[in-house]
């Protein structure tokens, strides 16, 4: 949709909402949602909403305050990011997995069932946001009043808007001395055409203004009456799942039509498999069993599903035998970054397999295939949504399962068109997706190569503009748009190859701009690009684990860098060894590892010179032979050092 139309729609939508909020008396109810009859909450009394924001703008803190005000958790100064349950989330202070909590809020003497979804802020977990929004009718768009609009704010705004959600703009951290609410309101006006009068101001930390947010949720977020029908045959949308050791897969659902009770037999539209509903409940935020979930309500069910693959995110469940149209669902998560994962010690292989399987049960967005390497042994090639996702997965392997792993340099999936019957048969088609350089087709069989591109949004203070543009150009970026966000900050969009940003783009951007610039990207699909396989040869022999796919314009630079890195990492041998980077038969870079000099004449104290000459001559002959036949021995540790990021 063109931006001006979106803007107009935003303006209209917010205009309608503006008159709705009034200075009512807000009251929160004390007491948890522990009664089990949810029939007193028809769709008109339900509000399903998400909290969306850039990283660290305070989503989880606002969620804490909402849980406290509604009595879902007791007020306690130790309540900090209550919905961030994973150890990695608490340690890093980031949300990785969207979390749901159902609370009751009393507003103008009416009780409402509010389903709140706290979402992650980092771009890698955008998929969590998009699927959470599918279960909502509204979103609280939180913006840090100190930092202002950031790249992820822009992405989240458009995501919520594309989902046709009511947007409640909220400024957070107004307690900070450096907060500048008026300037940020102006940015919101400039970028999203949000009327400054619509914007609420809160301090999630202190709890100021949180009651007004709850009131606005009741007032401005539409009830699910339009999209959900109580009298229609049952349809539930599955939008999240996780694995419980005792109950099997727990499915988080929105009841779109009809109602669901324990003992119902339900069928998956995707797999046509039928299950009996064993357990039904809502998250308060703990799992709280209820006998029945009604239209428009968000809750969970278990049904002895043992494999998360049978709980496909976006799937529709209906009553057994009923004929219903499946809900539109949503796009599946697409892994964008692939890396080999190997146990540090091959003896730990089966323990690592069990750990990966367990983690994947709770994170369906990770793709797994078996891989082996002569240097690293048996392992897996895992696909992740981004580099942070990969880091978090690695940390969870270590913390939750005590696994020590080697992760190889990440790469992105490439699309290759091949020709020739043999190649087509081998790759089972003319187009093949390659996520492991080892599987790169022979150049004589390649017709065309494509790589994934993204549209990156960067917001930076104008003092760093030159440095940011330089970085984007160096990474093969093409500028699409540039404009002022306010009088000190610039927003720009760049089309960039994903390959160029997966590894260190974000870190470099942060260091170039003293941490001020923010970056977000969205997938643009594949585009034709001249890609080549860069091989690394040690004494003339290619080492498959070190091959990478690169753009032809970068091959020489990357090859040189790899050679230098290897030169500094590989142990010296008794003979001279050489390292080469090559594309096809073309050597692009070369380094030499000098031989270790053994003092063969050390034991000759004095004596005849001819004896020394004889020993040195013999040593020289031996070295020549070793150089000719000698194959460089790369110790496992050196491999690990080279391949580790
Ligand atoms: P991600 O989940 O990583 O995207 O972060 P988030 O948006 O959930 O932010 P979070 O709630 O974790 O808060 C980030 C930091 O901001 C924490 O250190 C909070 O204590 C702090 N913070 C949140 N709200 C406020 C506020 O109103 N005032 C002040 N001063 N600090 C706040």
XYZ file of C-alpha atoms and ligand atoms in Angstrom:
677
model
C 0.000 0.000 0.000
C 1.423 3.382 -0.859
C 2.642 5.381 2.107
C 0.321 8.359 1.568
C -2.761 6.107 1.584
C -1.510 4.445 4.758
C -1.008 7.866 6.287
C -4.508 8.982 5.388
C -5.956 5.784 6.841
C -3.933 6.259 9.998
C -5.228 9.799 10.313
C -8.834 8.734 9.822
C -8.489 5.854 12.214
C -6.872 7.906 14.947
C -9.403 10.680 14.448
C -12.222 8.248 15.172
C -10.397 6.977 18.220
C -9.619 10.437 19.613
C -13.145 11.284 20.615
C -13.578 7.956 22.318
C -11.246 8.335 25.259
C -12.862 10.192 28.066
C -11.926 11.030 31.597
C -13.697 8.144 33.209
C -13.085 6.764 36.617
C -10.703 3.882 36.198
C -10.656 1.100 38.672
C -8.580 -1.994 38.758
C -9.806 -5.158 40.389
C -7.794 -6.953 42.961
C -7.603 -10.703 42.728
C -6.302 -13.078 40.170
C -8.251 -14.496 37.299
C -8.672 -17.828 39.001
C -12.365 -18.429 38.551
C -12.919 -20.758 35.720
C -16.126 -19.611 34.103
C -15.253 -17.344 31.210
C -18.798 -17.304 29.818
C -19.330 -13.914 31.469
C -16.939 -12.491 28.890
C -18.758 -12.376 25.538
C -16.785 -10.834 22.633
C -18.005 -7.323 23.575
C -16.156 -7.663 26.901
C -12.893 -8.899 25.378
C -9.906 -6.873 24.221
C -6.989 -8.667 22.583
C -3.919 -6.459 22.196
C -0.122 -6.537 21.845
C 2.546 -4.236 23.161
C 4.978 -3.458 20.332
C 8.102 -1.301 20.372
C 11.743 -0.998 19.483
C 14.219 -2.962 21.654
C 14.381 -1.729 25.256
C 11.626 0.862 24.957
C 9.921 -0.774 27.951
C 7.348 -3.318 26.701
C 8.008 -5.909 29.392
C 8.103 -3.248 32.116
C 4.732 -1.900 30.981
C 3.404 -5.468 30.955
C 4.616 -5.879 34.572
C 2.673 -2.783 35.639
C -0.460 -3.928 33.788
C -0.266 -7.307 35.535
C 0.102 -5.533 38.873
C -2.742 -3.057 38.335
C -5.112 -5.810 37.326
C -4.098 -7.978 40.250
C -2.648 -10.772 38.099
C 0.552 -10.555 40.135
C 1.015 -8.972 43.517
C 2.663 -5.540 43.628
C 6.281 -6.091 44.431
C 9.433 -4.132 43.735
C 11.049 -7.349 42.530
C 8.616 -7.677 39.609
C 10.945 -7.170 36.690
C 10.083 -8.411 33.225
C 7.785 -11.058 34.724
C 6.745 -12.289 31.299
C 10.368 -12.880 30.236
C 10.599 -16.420 31.546
C 13.696 -17.794 29.843
C 17.068 -17.517 31.583
C 18.585 -16.027 28.434
C 15.848 -13.346 28.387
C 16.515 -12.398 31.989
C 20.284 -12.334 31.565
C 20.279 -10.322 28.372
C 17.259 -8.220 29.367
C 15.594 -8.920 26.031
C 12.367 -10.630 25.092
C 12.889 -13.554 22.763
C 9.492 -15.217 22.853
C 6.134 -13.436 22.823
C 4.204 -14.077 26.042
C 0.520 -13.895 26.705
C -1.348 -12.950 29.862
C -5.116 -12.765 30.366
C -6.239 -10.298 33.012
C -9.538 -8.861 34.178
C -9.891 -5.116 34.236
C -12.897 -3.279 35.583
C -13.747 -0.143 33.677
C -16.833 1.963 34.314
C -18.351 -0.839 36.425
C -17.967 -3.418 33.682
C -15.433 -6.231 33.795
C -13.329 -6.808 30.704
C -11.108 -9.727 29.796
C -7.879 -8.260 28.437
C -5.484 -10.550 26.603
C -2.109 -8.903 26.536
C 0.754 -10.157 24.375
C 4.238 -8.867 25.205
C 6.335 -9.122 22.048
C 10.104 -9.129 21.371
C 11.670 -5.938 20.014
C 14.648 -7.241 18.048
C 14.307 -7.633 14.292
C 15.283 -11.328 14.442
C 12.130 -12.071 16.395
C 9.821 -10.069 14.181
C 8.057 -13.305 13.344
C 6.913 -13.514 16.965
C 5.403 -10.041 16.579
C 3.650 -10.767 13.294
C 1.986 -13.948 14.518
C 1.018 -12.332 17.830
C -0.696 -9.524 15.956
C -2.839 -12.106 14.153
C -4.561 -12.799 17.466
C -5.151 -9.116 18.288
C -7.440 -6.279 17.347
C -5.198 -3.558 18.757
C -1.602 -2.682 19.594
C 0.029 -0.368 22.099
C 2.884 1.259 20.162
C 5.391 2.172 22.833
C 8.090 4.770 22.121
C 10.880 5.759 24.480
C 10.422 9.489 25.170
C 14.172 9.830 25.487
C 15.290 7.966 22.374
C 12.360 8.766 20.122
C 11.265 6.758 17.103
C 13.712 4.025 16.160
C 13.977 1.669 13.202
C 11.944 -1.101 14.826
C 9.217 1.390 15.811
C 8.713 2.125 12.118
C 8.620 -1.574 11.207
C 6.186 -2.398 14.011
C 3.904 0.492 13.185
C 3.498 -0.678 9.595
C 3.114 -4.294 10.698
C 0.273 -3.354 13.050
C -1.243 -1.133 10.432
C -1.101 -3.810 7.748
C -2.944 -6.100 10.184
C -5.633 -3.450 10.457
C -5.155 -3.022 14.187
C -6.179 -0.041 16.279
C -2.942 1.637 17.339
C -2.565 3.294 20.731
C 0.546 5.501 20.632
C 2.230 5.689 24.053
C 5.369 7.532 25.150
C 7.310 5.725 27.872
C 10.073 6.736 30.303
C 8.700 10.242 30.830
C 10.326 10.124 34.289
C 13.760 10.497 32.697
C 15.239 13.998 32.868
C 16.356 13.699 29.254
C 12.874 12.721 28.040
C 11.504 15.078 25.420
C 7.864 14.044 24.893
C 6.990 17.018 22.695
C 9.838 16.343 20.251
C 8.906 12.656 20.022
C 5.250 13.533 19.461
C 6.398 15.718 16.589
C 8.373 12.798 15.131
C 5.239 10.637 15.379
C 3.287 13.322 13.605
C 5.929 13.656 10.866
C 6.342 9.979 10.227
C 2.970 8.400 10.990
C 0.722 11.463 11.077
C -0.320 10.600 14.606
C -2.116 13.510 16.244
C -0.094 14.601 19.323
C -3.353 14.715 21.323
C -3.747 10.960 20.807
C -0.439 10.134 22.419
C -0.505 8.884 26.022
C 2.451 9.481 28.332
C 3.608 6.912 30.861
C 6.444 5.859 33.037
C 6.220 2.093 33.052
C 8.929 2.001 35.691
C 7.023 4.186 38.165
C 3.561 3.175 37.006
C 2.532 6.716 36.035
C -0.167 6.808 33.368
C -0.544 3.026 33.129
C -4.207 3.184 34.190
C -4.866 5.544 31.278
C -3.321 2.981 28.934
C -5.707 0.312 30.263
C -8.627 2.694 29.780
C -7.514 3.429 26.230
C -7.274 -0.299 25.517
C -10.921 -0.751 26.536
C -11.996 2.378 24.674
C -9.947 2.262 21.516
C -9.264 -1.408 20.773
C -12.273 -2.933 19.033
C -13.777 -6.042 20.620
C -13.459 -9.171 18.474
C -17.179 -8.979 17.626
C -16.541 -8.207 13.953
C -14.101 -11.019 13.305
C -15.489 -13.691 15.651
C -18.908 -15.389 15.551
C -20.278 -17.172 18.652
C -22.949 -19.114 16.713
C -20.742 -20.371 13.887
C -19.087 -23.838 13.904
C -15.842 -23.949 15.890
C -12.695 -22.473 14.309
C -9.585 -21.825 16.361
C -6.390 -20.172 15.137
C -3.153 -21.677 16.435
C -0.627 -18.857 16.835
C 2.031 -20.271 19.162
C 3.070 -23.581 20.680
C 5.627 -24.966 23.090
C 6.562 -28.365 24.448
C 5.742 -29.605 27.912
C 7.482 -32.765 29.030
C 4.317 -34.176 30.601
C 1.506 -32.752 28.488
C 3.190 -32.793 25.064
C 2.659 -29.821 22.753
C 0.749 -26.923 24.320
C -1.107 -24.913 21.655
C -1.856 -21.217 22.155
C -5.037 -20.310 20.299
C -7.581 -17.639 19.536
C -11.135 -18.997 19.446
C -12.397 -17.290 16.309
C -15.813 -18.974 15.992
C -17.877 -21.088 18.386
C -16.447 -22.384 21.656
C -14.060 -25.138 22.693
C -14.340 -27.429 25.716
C -12.337 -30.274 27.183
C -13.274 -33.619 25.652
C -14.013 -32.086 22.217
C -12.556 -33.939 19.249
C -10.841 -31.434 16.986
C -9.221 -31.810 13.579
C -6.297 -29.903 12.145
C -7.044 -28.341 8.731
C -3.377 -28.734 7.827
C -2.733 -32.386 8.707
C -6.356 -33.654 8.969
C -5.321 -35.413 12.182
C -7.927 -35.538 14.952
C -7.188 -35.103 18.662
C -9.186 -35.122 21.882
C -8.807 -31.906 23.890
C -7.374 -32.974 27.240
C -6.588 -29.711 28.909
C -7.870 -26.223 28.303
C -6.922 -22.986 29.986
C -5.811 -19.398 29.946
C -2.485 -17.831 30.894
C -2.745 -15.580 33.924
C 0.289 -15.554 33.205
C 0.540 -19.088 34.696
C -1.392 -21.867 32.974
C -4.858 -21.760 34.603
C -7.251 -24.540 33.548
C -10.779 -23.637 32.413
C -13.464 -26.078 31.184
C -14.423 -23.978 28.166
C -12.972 -21.233 25.965
C -15.494 -18.925 24.344
C -15.579 -16.891 21.137
C -12.858 -14.233 20.907
C -10.879 -15.603 23.860
C -7.189 -16.435 23.841
C -6.089 -19.572 25.677
C -4.248 -22.856 25.369
C -5.133 -26.486 24.867
C -3.266 -29.772 25.023
C -4.379 -32.852 23.141
C -1.590 -35.415 23.378
C 0.202 -33.903 20.392
C 3.753 -35.222 20.739
C 5.407 -33.536 17.768
C 5.475 -29.743 17.304
C 5.377 -30.343 13.526
C 1.754 -31.390 14.048
C 1.062 -28.008 15.632
C 1.742 -25.809 12.616
C 1.648 -22.119 13.486
C -1.243 -20.507 11.587
C -3.220 -23.778 11.382
C -7.004 -23.855 11.921
C -8.590 -26.506 14.159
C -12.290 -27.380 13.847
C -14.628 -29.952 15.348
C -14.202 -33.438 13.937
C -16.366 -33.970 10.880
C -17.330 -30.280 10.498
C -16.838 -28.632 7.135
C -15.341 -25.178 7.645
C -13.166 -22.821 5.664
C -9.653 -22.682 7.221
C -8.586 -19.252 8.486
C -6.059 -17.405 6.294
C -3.205 -18.267 8.684
C 0.079 -16.496 8.125
C 3.469 -16.889 6.482
C 5.714 -19.485 8.052
C 8.978 -18.382 9.627
C 11.753 -18.549 7.066
C 15.282 -19.256 8.332
C 17.638 -16.644 6.889
C 20.975 -17.583 8.436
C 22.491 -21.069 8.315
C 25.433 -22.456 10.239
C 26.954 -25.836 11.038
C 26.678 -26.894 14.686
C 29.061 -29.580 15.953
C 29.757 -30.990 19.407
C 33.077 -29.807 20.829
C 33.730 -33.439 21.673
C 32.312 -36.104 19.328
C 31.541 -38.257 22.375
C 28.820 -35.720 23.192
C 27.085 -36.189 19.841
C 23.965 -37.955 21.063
C 23.583 -35.638 24.066
C 23.768 -32.654 21.700
C 21.214 -34.237 19.376
C 18.792 -34.614 22.282
C 19.425 -30.993 23.344
C 18.823 -29.637 19.820
C 15.637 -31.697 19.485
C 14.345 -30.386 22.815
C 15.050 -26.762 21.962
C 13.526 -27.118 18.512
C 10.334 -28.415 20.103
C 9.970 -24.989 21.687
C 11.250 -23.029 18.729
C 9.694 -24.213 15.489
C 11.456 -21.516 13.475
C 14.816 -23.351 13.620
C 15.407 -25.696 10.671
C 17.614 -28.749 11.145
C 19.438 -31.028 8.719
C 22.274 -33.481 9.285
C 25.768 -32.487 8.168
C 29.184 -34.039 8.507
C 32.673 -32.700 8.176
C 35.981 -34.520 8.024
C 37.454 -32.036 10.476
C 34.596 -31.538 12.895
C 32.829 -34.894 12.703
C 29.073 -35.402 12.731
C 26.902 -32.371 13.254
C 23.912 -30.436 11.963
C 23.221 -27.484 9.728
C 20.752 -25.279 11.546
C 18.765 -22.419 10.032
C 17.959 -19.360 12.170
C 15.934 -16.180 11.719
C 19.015 -14.028 12.275
C 22.300 -13.783 14.106
C 20.831 -12.880 17.503
C 18.443 -15.822 17.181
C 21.486 -18.036 16.534
C 23.328 -16.562 19.527
C 20.338 -17.066 21.792
C 19.945 -20.679 20.597
C 23.635 -21.305 21.292
C 23.348 -19.770 24.751
C 20.276 -21.873 25.511
C 22.133 -25.030 24.392
C 24.900 -24.195 26.848
C 22.767 -22.990 29.753
C 19.767 -25.261 29.605
C 21.484 -28.411 28.327
C 25.157 -27.978 29.267
C 26.207 -28.517 25.633
C 29.547 -27.250 24.329
C 29.353 -26.608 20.606
C 31.314 -25.280 17.672
C 29.293 -23.045 15.365
C 30.690 -22.484 11.894
C 30.609 -19.128 10.083
C 26.993 -18.341 9.216
C 25.831 -18.056 5.629
C 22.536 -17.281 3.890
C 20.579 -19.523 1.491
C 21.317 -18.939 -2.213
C 19.177 -19.828 -5.202
C 20.982 -21.494 -8.108
C 19.572 -22.356 -11.535
C 21.266 -25.413 -12.988
C 21.346 -26.970 -16.450
C 22.152 -30.424 -17.781
C 20.220 -33.613 -17.071
C 22.763 -34.896 -14.583
C 22.702 -31.710 -12.486
C 18.912 -31.425 -12.672
C 18.594 -35.009 -11.476
C 21.134 -34.493 -8.712
C 19.423 -31.364 -7.413
C 15.905 -32.606 -8.185
C 14.946 -29.627 -10.308
C 16.276 -26.704 -12.282
C 16.298 -24.411 -9.253
C 18.013 -25.378 -6.054
C 18.295 -23.628 -2.702
C 21.847 -23.958 -1.379
C 22.475 -23.279 2.283
C 25.773 -25.106 2.534
C 28.717 -24.028 0.318
C 29.844 -27.667 0.090
C 26.746 -28.379 -2.013
C 27.433 -25.549 -4.496
C 26.976 -26.930 -8.065
C 29.839 -27.257 -10.479
C 30.247 -23.864 -12.294
C 29.724 -25.570 -15.668
C 26.196 -26.537 -14.551
C 25.231 -23.094 -13.283
C 22.916 -20.917 -15.390
C 22.150 -18.190 -12.854
C 22.690 -17.431 -9.177
C 20.521 -15.283 -6.869
C 20.858 -14.109 -3.308
C 18.360 -12.792 -0.749
C 17.999 -9.019 -0.448
C 16.470 -6.963 2.342
C 15.127 -3.439 2.667
C 17.007 -1.927 5.572
C 15.764 1.098 7.526
C 18.420 3.094 9.364
C 17.773 5.975 11.738
C 20.891 7.927 12.663
C 21.911 11.314 14.058
C 22.968 13.479 11.076
C 26.566 13.841 12.361
C 27.179 10.192 11.460
C 25.508 10.352 8.047
C 28.751 10.099 6.038
C 29.999 7.103 7.989
C 26.669 5.271 7.666
C 26.413 5.896 3.923
C 30.028 4.697 3.540
C 29.238 1.488 5.413
C 26.130 0.795 3.330
C 28.011 1.362 0.083
C 30.831 -0.893 1.192
C 28.182 -3.573 1.841
C 26.791 -3.267 -1.697
C 23.792 -1.273 -0.500
C 21.708 0.899 -2.828
C 20.012 3.889 -1.265
C 16.247 4.038 -1.808
C 15.149 6.946 0.329
C 16.525 9.534 2.727
C 14.740 12.207 4.767
C 14.888 14.152 7.995
C 13.042 12.667 10.943
C 13.507 15.875 12.912
C 16.209 18.531 12.885
C 18.952 16.204 14.128
C 18.052 12.740 12.900
C 17.886 11.150 9.473
C 15.879 8.134 8.368
C 17.019 6.273 5.275
C 16.238 3.055 3.492
C 18.794 0.904 1.724
C 18.429 -2.186 -0.392
C 21.126 -4.551 0.887
C 22.157 -8.148 0.223
C 21.353 -10.192 3.349
C 24.764 -11.830 3.091
C 26.397 -8.463 3.787
C 24.471 -7.757 6.957
C 24.219 -11.101 8.744
C 27.604 -11.128 10.354
C 28.746 -7.774 11.627
C 26.744 -5.031 9.970
C 24.792 -4.146 13.096
C 27.879 -4.082 15.330
C 29.814 -1.950 12.838
C 26.890 0.449 12.492
C 26.675 0.784 16.260
C 30.404 1.421 16.658
C 30.467 3.953 13.795
C 27.636 5.933 15.368
C 28.610 5.577 19.049
C 25.577 3.344 19.500
C 23.032 5.916 18.294
C 21.949 4.470 14.949
C 19.252 1.799 14.814
C 18.632 -0.696 12.078
C 15.769 -2.867 10.970
C 15.140 -4.839 7.823
C 12.467 -6.693 5.962
C 12.792 -9.461 3.444
C 12.732 -8.457 -0.238
C 13.135 -11.910 -1.767
C 15.774 -13.160 -4.203
C 17.523 -11.224 -6.940
C 20.016 -12.320 -9.535
C 23.601 -11.729 -8.406
C 27.013 -12.885 -9.612
C 28.018 -15.367 -6.923
C 31.036 -17.635 -6.801
C 32.364 -20.308 -4.488
C 35.580 -19.249 -2.806
C 37.751 -22.252 -1.970
C 40.592 -22.298 0.495
C 43.492 -24.565 -0.452
C 46.092 -25.754 2.013
C 49.180 -26.926 0.170
C 47.081 -27.236 -2.954
C 44.232 -29.208 -1.409
C 40.788 -27.676 -0.984
C 39.353 -27.765 2.539
C 35.562 -28.065 2.132
C 34.773 -26.690 5.602
C 36.446 -23.395 4.718
C 34.619 -22.778 1.420
C 32.244 -19.818 1.282
C 29.904 -18.281 -1.260
C 30.719 -14.670 -2.037
C 29.823 -11.987 -4.546
C 32.415 -12.033 -7.325
C 33.360 -8.391 -6.613
C 34.274 -9.314 -3.022
C 36.069 -12.605 -3.715
C 39.610 -11.205 -3.734
C 39.136 -9.109 -0.580
C 37.529 -11.943 1.395
C 40.060 -14.476 0.085
C 42.930 -12.274 1.253
C 41.362 -11.881 4.681
C 40.828 -15.641 5.050
C 44.439 -16.366 4.052
C 45.761 -13.881 6.614
C 43.539 -15.305 9.325
C 44.686 -18.837 8.551
C 48.300 -17.753 8.489
C 47.948 -16.487 12.037
C 45.967 -19.457 13.283
C 47.531 -22.551 11.747
C 50.437 -24.145 13.587
C 53.816 -24.074 11.875
C 55.174 -27.290 10.435
C 58.690 -28.494 9.730
C 58.119 -27.538 6.132
C 56.881 -24.413 4.467
C 53.138 -24.485 3.810
C 51.069 -22.271 1.608
C 47.476 -21.182 1.830
C 45.559 -20.076 -1.237
C 42.132 -18.618 -1.870
C 40.756 -19.602 -5.251
C 37.654 -19.312 -7.373
C 37.539 -22.206 -9.839
C 41.140 -22.497 -11.007
C 41.987 -18.822 -10.328
C 44.190 -18.155 -7.323
C 43.131 -14.817 -5.832
C 45.242 -14.634 -2.680
C 48.110 -16.495 -1.098
C 49.913 -16.653 2.239
C 52.827 -18.701 3.423
C 53.402 -20.305 6.774
C 57.124 -20.435 7.338
C 58.715 -23.698 8.391
C 59.820 -24.287 11.956
C 63.600 -24.393 12.011
C 64.988 -27.356 13.858
C 68.562 -26.926 14.961
C 69.930 -30.254 13.687
C 73.497 -29.268 14.479
C 72.765 -28.430 18.091
C 74.449 -31.565 19.353
C 77.642 -31.041 17.363
C 80.003 -29.343 19.752
C 82.921 -28.221 17.648
C 84.247 -31.018 15.426
C 84.524 -31.283 11.707
C 82.515 -28.798 9.576
C 81.712 -31.512 7.015
C 79.683 -33.370 9.682
C 77.501 -30.253 10.189
C 77.135 -29.741 6.445
C 76.008 -33.349 6.064
C 73.320 -32.953 8.718
C 72.051 -29.669 7.222
C 71.945 -31.195 3.733
C 69.963 -34.156 5.018
C 67.548 -31.799 6.775
C 67.072 -29.737 3.598
C 66.289 -32.910 1.600
C 63.807 -34.046 4.226
C 62.046 -30.675 4.210
C 61.801 -30.728 0.429
C 60.199 -34.156 0.587
C 57.787 -33.092 3.341
C 56.773 -30.046 1.380
C 56.083 -32.170 -1.624
C 54.182 -34.903 0.118
C 53.358 -33.283 3.377
C 49.747 -32.450 3.922
C 49.116 -29.722 6.442
C 47.713 -31.132 9.614
C 45.104 -28.787 10.917
C 44.431 -29.535 14.571
C 40.758 -29.558 15.581
C 41.313 -26.571 17.867
C 42.719 -24.514 14.981
C 39.696 -25.440 12.874
C 37.411 -24.426 15.679
C 39.198 -21.085 15.967
C 38.951 -20.437 12.252
C 35.348 -21.470 11.900
C 34.113 -19.848 15.065
C 32.708 -16.406 14.498
P 13.006 -6.009 24.660
O 12.086 -7.059 25.125
O 14.430 -6.405 24.700
O 12.624 -5.414 23.367
O 12.898 -4.800 25.772
P 11.567 -4.140 26.322
O 11.011 -3.209 25.311
O 10.653 -5.178 26.859
O 12.148 -3.224 27.482
P 12.215 -3.564 29.023
O 10.857 -3.557 29.647
O 13.042 -4.786 29.177
O 12.969 -2.262 29.544
C 14.253 -1.910 29.073
C 14.938 -1.059 30.117
O 14.234 0.189 30.251
C 14.937 -1.691 31.508
O 16.182 -1.416 32.106
C 13.815 -0.966 32.245
O 14.040 -0.898 33.634
C 13.893 0.409 31.612
N 12.575 1.090 31.661
C 11.397 0.614 31.225
N 10.416 1.519 31.441
C 10.998 2.603 32.024
C 10.514 3.870 32.467
O 9.348 4.198 32.400
N 11.435 4.721 33.002
C 12.752 4.402 33.104
N 13.556 5.300 33.633
N 13.239 3.225 32.692
C 12.375 2.337 32.163
